[in-house]
mmCIF file of C-alpha atoms in Angstrom:
data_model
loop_
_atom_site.group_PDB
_atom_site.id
_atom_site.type_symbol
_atom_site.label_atom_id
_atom_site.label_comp_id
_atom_site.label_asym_id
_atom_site.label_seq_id
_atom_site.Cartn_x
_atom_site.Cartn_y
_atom_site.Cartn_z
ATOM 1 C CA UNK A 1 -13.306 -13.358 124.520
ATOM 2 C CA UNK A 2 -10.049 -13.368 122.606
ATOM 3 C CA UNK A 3 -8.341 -13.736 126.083
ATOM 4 C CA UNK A 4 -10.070 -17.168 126.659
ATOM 5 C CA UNK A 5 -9.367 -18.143 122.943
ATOM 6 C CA UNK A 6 -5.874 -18.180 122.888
ATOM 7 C CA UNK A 7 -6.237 -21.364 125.091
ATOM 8 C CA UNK A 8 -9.214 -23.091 124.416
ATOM 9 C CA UNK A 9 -8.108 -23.367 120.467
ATOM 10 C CA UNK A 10 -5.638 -25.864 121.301
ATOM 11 C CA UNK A 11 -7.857 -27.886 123.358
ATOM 12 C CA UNK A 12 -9.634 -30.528 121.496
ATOM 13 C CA UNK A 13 -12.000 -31.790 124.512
ATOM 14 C CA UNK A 14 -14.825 -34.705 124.270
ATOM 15 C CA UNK A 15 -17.676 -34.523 122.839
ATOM 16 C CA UNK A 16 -20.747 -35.376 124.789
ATOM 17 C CA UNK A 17 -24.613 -36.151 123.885
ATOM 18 C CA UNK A 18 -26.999 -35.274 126.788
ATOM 19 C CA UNK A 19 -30.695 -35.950 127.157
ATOM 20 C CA UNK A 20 -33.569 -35.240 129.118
ATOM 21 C CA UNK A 21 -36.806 -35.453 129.964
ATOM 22 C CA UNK A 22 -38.925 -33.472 131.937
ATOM 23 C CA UNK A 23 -42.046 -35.947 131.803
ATOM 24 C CA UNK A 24 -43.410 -34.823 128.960
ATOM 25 C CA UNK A 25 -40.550 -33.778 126.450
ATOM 26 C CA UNK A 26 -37.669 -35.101 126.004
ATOM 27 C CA UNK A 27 -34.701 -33.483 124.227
ATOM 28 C CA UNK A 28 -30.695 -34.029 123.682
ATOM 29 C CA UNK A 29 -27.859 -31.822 122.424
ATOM 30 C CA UNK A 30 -24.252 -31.703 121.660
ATOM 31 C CA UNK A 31 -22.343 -30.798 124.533
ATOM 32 C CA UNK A 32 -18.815 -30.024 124.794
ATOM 33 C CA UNK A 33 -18.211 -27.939 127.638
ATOM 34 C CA UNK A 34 -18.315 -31.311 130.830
ATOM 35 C CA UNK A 35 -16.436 -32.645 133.482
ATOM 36 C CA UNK A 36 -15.801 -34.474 135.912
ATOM 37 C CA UNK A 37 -15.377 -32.611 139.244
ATOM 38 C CA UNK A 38 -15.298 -34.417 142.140
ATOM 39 C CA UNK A 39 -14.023 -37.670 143.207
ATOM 40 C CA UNK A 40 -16.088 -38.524 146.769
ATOM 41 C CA UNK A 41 -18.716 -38.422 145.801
ATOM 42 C CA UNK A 42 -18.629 -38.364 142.489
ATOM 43 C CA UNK A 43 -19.919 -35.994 140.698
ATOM 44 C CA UNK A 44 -19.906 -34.484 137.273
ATOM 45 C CA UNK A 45 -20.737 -31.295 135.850
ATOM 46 C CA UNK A 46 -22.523 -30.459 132.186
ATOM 47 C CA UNK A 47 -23.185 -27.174 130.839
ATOM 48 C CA UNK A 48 -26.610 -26.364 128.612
ATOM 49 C CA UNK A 49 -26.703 -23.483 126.358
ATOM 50 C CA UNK A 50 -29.605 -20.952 127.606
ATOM 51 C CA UNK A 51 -30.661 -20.874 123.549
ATOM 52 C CA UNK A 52 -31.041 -24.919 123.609
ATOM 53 C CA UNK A 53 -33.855 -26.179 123.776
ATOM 54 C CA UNK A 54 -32.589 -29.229 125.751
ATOM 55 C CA UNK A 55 -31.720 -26.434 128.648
ATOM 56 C CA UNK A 56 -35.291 -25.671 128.915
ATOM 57 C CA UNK A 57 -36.577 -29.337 129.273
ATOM 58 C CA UNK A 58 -33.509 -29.554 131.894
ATOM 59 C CA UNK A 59 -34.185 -27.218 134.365
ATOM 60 C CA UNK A 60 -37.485 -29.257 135.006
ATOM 61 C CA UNK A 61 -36.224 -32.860 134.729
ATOM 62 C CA UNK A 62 -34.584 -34.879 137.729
ATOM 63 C CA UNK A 63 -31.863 -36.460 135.971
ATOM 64 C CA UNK A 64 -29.699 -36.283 133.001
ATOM 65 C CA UNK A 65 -28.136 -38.944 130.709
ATOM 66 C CA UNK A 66 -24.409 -38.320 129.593
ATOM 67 C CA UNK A 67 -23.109 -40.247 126.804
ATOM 68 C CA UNK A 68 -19.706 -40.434 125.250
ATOM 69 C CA UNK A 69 -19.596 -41.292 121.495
ATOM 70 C CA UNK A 70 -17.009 -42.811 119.451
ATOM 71 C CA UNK A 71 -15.117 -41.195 116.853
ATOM 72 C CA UNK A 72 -16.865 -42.843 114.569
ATOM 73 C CA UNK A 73 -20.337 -41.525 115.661
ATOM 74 C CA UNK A 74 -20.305 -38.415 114.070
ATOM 75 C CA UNK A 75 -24.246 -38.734 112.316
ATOM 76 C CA UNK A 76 -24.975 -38.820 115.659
ATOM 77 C CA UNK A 77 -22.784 -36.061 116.899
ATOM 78 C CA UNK A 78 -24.314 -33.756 113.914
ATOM 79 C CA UNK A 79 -28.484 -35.221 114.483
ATOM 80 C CA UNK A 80 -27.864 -34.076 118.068
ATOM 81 C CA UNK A 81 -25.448 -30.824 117.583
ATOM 82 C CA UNK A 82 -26.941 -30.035 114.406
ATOM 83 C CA UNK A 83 -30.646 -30.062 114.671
ATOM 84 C CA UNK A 84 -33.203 -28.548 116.561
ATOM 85 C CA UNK A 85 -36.225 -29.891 118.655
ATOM 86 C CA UNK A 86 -37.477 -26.501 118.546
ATOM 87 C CA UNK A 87 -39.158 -27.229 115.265
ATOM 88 C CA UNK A 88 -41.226 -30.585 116.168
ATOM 89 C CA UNK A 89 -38.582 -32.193 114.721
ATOM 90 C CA UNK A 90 -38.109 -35.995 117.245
ATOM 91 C CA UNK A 91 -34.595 -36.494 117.388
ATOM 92 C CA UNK A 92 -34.992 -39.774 119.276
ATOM 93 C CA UNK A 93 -37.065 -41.168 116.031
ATOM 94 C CA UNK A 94 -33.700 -41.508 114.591
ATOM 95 C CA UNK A 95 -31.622 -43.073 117.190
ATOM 96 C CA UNK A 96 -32.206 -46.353 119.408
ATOM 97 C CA UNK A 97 -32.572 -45.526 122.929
ATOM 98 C CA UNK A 98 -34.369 -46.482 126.068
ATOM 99 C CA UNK A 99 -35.788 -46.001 129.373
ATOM 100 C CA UNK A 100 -32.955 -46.329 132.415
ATOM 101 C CA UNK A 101 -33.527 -48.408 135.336
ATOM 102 C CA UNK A 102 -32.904 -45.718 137.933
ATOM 103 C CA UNK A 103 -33.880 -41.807 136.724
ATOM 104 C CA UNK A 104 -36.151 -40.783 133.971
ATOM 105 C CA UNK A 105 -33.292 -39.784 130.476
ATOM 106 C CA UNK A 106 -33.586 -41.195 127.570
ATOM 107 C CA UNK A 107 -30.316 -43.588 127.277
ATOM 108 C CA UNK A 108 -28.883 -44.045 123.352
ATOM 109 C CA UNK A 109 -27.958 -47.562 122.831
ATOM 110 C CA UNK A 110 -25.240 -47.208 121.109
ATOM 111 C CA UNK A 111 -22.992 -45.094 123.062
ATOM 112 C CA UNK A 112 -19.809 -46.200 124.009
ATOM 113 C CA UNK A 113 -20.410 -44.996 127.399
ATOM 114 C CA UNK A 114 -22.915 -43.297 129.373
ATOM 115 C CA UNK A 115 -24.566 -42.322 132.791
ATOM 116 C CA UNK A 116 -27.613 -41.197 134.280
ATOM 117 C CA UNK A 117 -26.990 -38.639 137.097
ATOM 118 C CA UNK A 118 -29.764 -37.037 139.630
ATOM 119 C CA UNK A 119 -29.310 -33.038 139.319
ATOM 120 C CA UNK A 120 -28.056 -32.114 142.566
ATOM 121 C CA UNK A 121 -28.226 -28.403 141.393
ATOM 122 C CA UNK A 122 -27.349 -25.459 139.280
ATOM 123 C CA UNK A 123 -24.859 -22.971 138.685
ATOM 124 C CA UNK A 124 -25.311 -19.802 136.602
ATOM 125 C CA UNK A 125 -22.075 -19.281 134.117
ATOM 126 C CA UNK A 126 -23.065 -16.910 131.640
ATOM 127 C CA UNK A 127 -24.467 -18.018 128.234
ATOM 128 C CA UNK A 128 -24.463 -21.511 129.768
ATOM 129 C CA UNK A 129 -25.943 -23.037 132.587
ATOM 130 C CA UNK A 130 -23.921 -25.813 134.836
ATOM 131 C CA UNK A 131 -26.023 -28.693 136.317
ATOM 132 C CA UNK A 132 -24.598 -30.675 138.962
ATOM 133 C CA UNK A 133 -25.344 -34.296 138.340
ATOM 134 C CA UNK A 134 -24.665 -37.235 140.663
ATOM 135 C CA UNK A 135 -24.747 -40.484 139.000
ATOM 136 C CA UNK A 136 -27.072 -43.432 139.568
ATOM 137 C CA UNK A 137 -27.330 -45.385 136.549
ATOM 138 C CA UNK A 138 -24.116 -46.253 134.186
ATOM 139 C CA UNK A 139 -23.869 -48.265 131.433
ATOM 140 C CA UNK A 140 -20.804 -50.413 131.048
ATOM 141 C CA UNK A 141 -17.800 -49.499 128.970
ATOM 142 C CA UNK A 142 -16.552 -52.242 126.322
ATOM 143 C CA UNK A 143 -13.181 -54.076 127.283
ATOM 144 C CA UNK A 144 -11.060 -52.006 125.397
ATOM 145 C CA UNK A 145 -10.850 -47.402 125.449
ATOM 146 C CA UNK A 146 -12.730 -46.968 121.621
ATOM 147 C CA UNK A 147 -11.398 -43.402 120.391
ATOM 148 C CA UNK A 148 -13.810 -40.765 121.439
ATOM 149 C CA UNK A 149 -15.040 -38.318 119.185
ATOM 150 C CA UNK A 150 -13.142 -34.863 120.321
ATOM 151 C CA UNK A 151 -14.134 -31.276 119.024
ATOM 152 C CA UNK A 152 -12.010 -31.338 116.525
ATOM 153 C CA UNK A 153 -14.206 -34.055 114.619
ATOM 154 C CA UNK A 154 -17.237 -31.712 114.776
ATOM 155 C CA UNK A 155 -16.310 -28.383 114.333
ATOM 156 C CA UNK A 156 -17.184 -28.266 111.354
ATOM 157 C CA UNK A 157 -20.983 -28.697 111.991
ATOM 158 C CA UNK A 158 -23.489 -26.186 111.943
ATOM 159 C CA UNK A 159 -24.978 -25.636 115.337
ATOM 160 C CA UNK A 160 -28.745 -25.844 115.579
ATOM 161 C CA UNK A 161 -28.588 -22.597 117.846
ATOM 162 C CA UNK A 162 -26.052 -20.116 118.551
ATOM 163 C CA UNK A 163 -24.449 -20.399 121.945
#
C-alpha cells in the first residue's frame, strides 16, 4: 500500500456523486476513483466500493448517473460520502433529482455536470469494482468551468463504509 501512497497523496482528483437504480432501489455514493478512458467511443470508467451499498444496487441496474459537484457542494459531497442507505436511511429525500430521458439513474438537479451512461461491463480491481459506462444522456454544463470540488475538500469526512 505504502508503494501506491507515495503518489496518490499528492493527487487531489474530482470528486464524483454516482447513482443508481436497479428498479426497485436506488442508491448514490461518493466516488473518487473515475475517468475518462476512451475517446471513440467514449467511454468512462467509475469504480464502486464492494462494502457500498450503491455497488450492490449497481451490478443489477443498466445505467449509471455521474455527476460532478462544485466546490461549493460539499453537504452534498458529505449526505452522499458520509451516509449510508444501508440503514433505510433515503438519501434522495434530501436532494432534488429526477428521472433521465434515456436510462433509468436518478439525476441530482443541481450538479454542475452530469451523465447517464449504459454499463457496457465490469472489471474486477480489488476492493473496488470498475463499471464501464457509455453515455447516453448528459446534462449541459453552465457557460463558464465552476471549481469542482477535489479530494482535498472532503477528506476530512467520515466515510459511511470502509473501502
Amino acid at each position: 500500500m505504502e508503494e501506491l501512497d507515495a503518489f496518490t497523496r499528492v493527487l487531489d482528483y474530482p470528486m464524483y456523486v454516482v447513482t443508481a437504480t436497479d428498479g426497485d432501489e436506488r442508491a448514490g455514493c461518493l466516488v473518487g476513483f473515475a475517468s475518462q478512458c476512451s475517446i471513440d467511443p467514449p467511454r468512462f470508467m467509475v469504480w464502486l466500493s464492494v462494502a457500498n451499498r450503491t455497488y450492490r444496487v449497481a451490478r443489477n441496474a443498466s445505467h449509471l448517473a455521474v455527476h460532478a459537484l462544485r466546490n461549493d457542494q460539499k453537504r452534498t459531497a458529505e449526505l452522499f460520502g458520509s451516509r449510508t442507505g444501508d440503514d433505510g436511511f433515503d438519501k434522495f429525500e434530501h436532494v432534488d433529482w429526477r428521472r433521465p430521458d434515456r436510462g433509468t439513474a436518478p439525476v441530482l438537479q443541481d450538479a454542475c455536470a452530469w451523465f447517464v451512461g449504459r454499463i457496457e461491463g465490469h472489471v474486477d480491481g480489488g476492493d473496488h469494482v470498475g463499471f464501464l459506462l457509455s453515455p447516453v444522456e448528459h446534462g449541459p454544463p453552465g457557460p463558464v468551468r465552476p471549481p469542482l470540488l477535489r479530494f482535498g475538500d472532503v477528506q476530512d469526512l467520515t466515510p459511511g463504509h470502509p473501502a
